[in-house]
Amino acid sequence: EPKEVTETVMADPLPSWNEGDVKHSIIAYVEDVTDSTSANFIPVFDRIATFDNDGTLWSEQPMYFQLFFALSRIKAMSADHPEWKNKQPFKAVLENDMEALMAQGEKGLVTIIMTTHADTTTDEFEALVSEWIATAEHPIKKKKFKELVYQPMLELLDYLRANDFKTFIVSGGGIEFMRPWTEEVYNIPKDQVVGSSVQTEYDYNDGKPFIKRLAKLDLNDDKEGKPVGINRYIGRKPVFAAGNSDGDLQMLRWADANTFKTMKLYVHHTDSIREWAYDRTSHIGKFDKALDEANEKKWTIVSMKDDWNVIYPFEKK
Amino acid sequence: EPKEVTETVMADPLPSWNEGDVKHSIIAYVEDVTDSTSANFIPVFDRIATFDNDGTLWSEQPMYFQLFFALSRIKAMSADHPEWKNKQPFKAVLENDMEALMAQGEKGLVTIIMTTHADTTTDEFEALVSEWIATAEHPIKKKKFKELVYQPMLELLDYLRANDFKTFIVSGGGIEFMRPWTEEVYNIPKDQVVGSSVQTEYDYNDGKPFIKRLAKLDLNDDKEGKPVGINRYIGRKPVFAAGNSDGDLQMLRWADANTFKTMKLYVHHTDSIREWAYDRTSHIGKFDKALDEANEKKWTIVSMKDDWNVIYPFEKK
Ligand SMILES: [Ca+2]
Ligand SMILES: [Ca+2]
């Protein structure tokens, strides 16, 4: 007499991830720590997941997307600054001379960022970013920047949230550059975005309160700044942390110091065809010391080429 | 032929609030802004509610509870500081001489706070606060400090959350003084606590990362600091804001500047029998300029004596 077999087929929570060790270890981790009978069970308040942004949730080549925003602001602002035509680093930007711009070094970039990111109110800055993100296109991919997010990571964010993880961005990028679009693009609320920031000042003029952005760094949310930012904004160590470069190493170590079972995940840019391939010697997203430490400590390393069957949402079949 | 009448009796979401204008206006506001057919509908991401802590969610007399924590720390630390016996403001604390302590003025209090709140790691400080909050008792009420929270405000927090508001604390008190117990006491996660903070520094010693608390102010989350803190941590204006003193005026104005329909609520300490009665001339929780502005702008003013049928949870029948 044949037995009746009831089979429940669970929908795959990570369809853009190829079957393999990485995908299986993510699912095994989540199933373990959310199982109330497991010795590794993590209470909901402690299910904190932190994600780097540039190179981890969206692309970062040929330069950080925030820099494209800054360059477009320089051009828009140049009408009021005729002197920029003959003054570096502005001259290089206005002439689209990337080589001359890079020759200005980090000091030139800081000038560009501060010039374009300060001396507005927070409301004005939000409007500028919102307009840019809605329309601006990547010069090589010919897609909007906000379309160049990684489909597998969107699925991972969803999967973690479906298991009561609270998902945060912890990025070296500007906090107020990201907040205007993280809700639409990642389903991550503004208050769950941690990033670099400028100092601000409250003013109350004629009964109209506003907050002014000053040309003075507040938090540099990169490297050692990531645990500091996590402590400031989140107040506890993550149990799940994902990054792609040496700038995330301190964040992953901070997660690793958690007393709960943790998962540390590195996205390795190995796909020169569908995205970009770079690591140890790259100026952007340098992944060298952290690659050694991740290997040594057996942290999870995602190969974009091998582990992802789709990179961007628009490629989905 | 009698008609069958189906009647649904909704449970009262605010049972410790007396029927009256204040209770009805709270419920009317929440029902209006969460009704998707209303012109005043607010999307979930924008349902941000911010609450002051001292005097708004728990008592603050005869002095801020955080100061009781600081004084107990001075006593615990005094064994390692024999010189404090003859040195103000420590001498006053060790001799329980509150008059002499107050004579040291704000400078004395800042010394007490910095001495007791810095030069630990964040993990050590959390352990100290956790131990204190679990055991310390209020000298007059003879209850644990964490029991001296307002039952009607706990109900209001629950009611707002049940309607998809995200509830935050925005307090002049120390962020790392509050975070160890806000989850248990208010059901508010650590990352939804905004408060005053000290600067911190990451260190990685022998493969063990830690964050050190420095004796240097980072954010003074009071008065003008409240909108700055809200912008830093939350990234959008609240639609609902509650406070009890002049120190909350800027936060309530910040909410008032929101383009969504907002509710601004002041808790007025009018109950000298069940709690304390104070406002315009009090050194703690001074409510003077803001009382005038709240009246003038018809913001909601809660009279603890008239609007609350219970003050503390342990009084519930
Ligand atoms: Ca990165
Ligand atoms: Ca207060």
XYZ file of C-alpha atoms and ligand atoms in Angstrom, chain B residues 52-56 60 64 226 243-245 248 285, ligand 2:
14
model
C 11.381 63.208 25.533
C 12.276 60.907 28.455
C 12.780 62.716 31.805
C 9.424 64.076 32.953
C 7.685 62.783 29.807
C 12.526 63.437 37.178
C 17.168 63.611 37.156
C 17.014 67.987 19.764
C 7.799 66.684 25.827
C 7.376 68.355 29.194
C 9.692 71.366 29.382
C 11.540 70.303 24.170
C 11.773 70.485 33.936
Ca 12.061 66.466 30.037
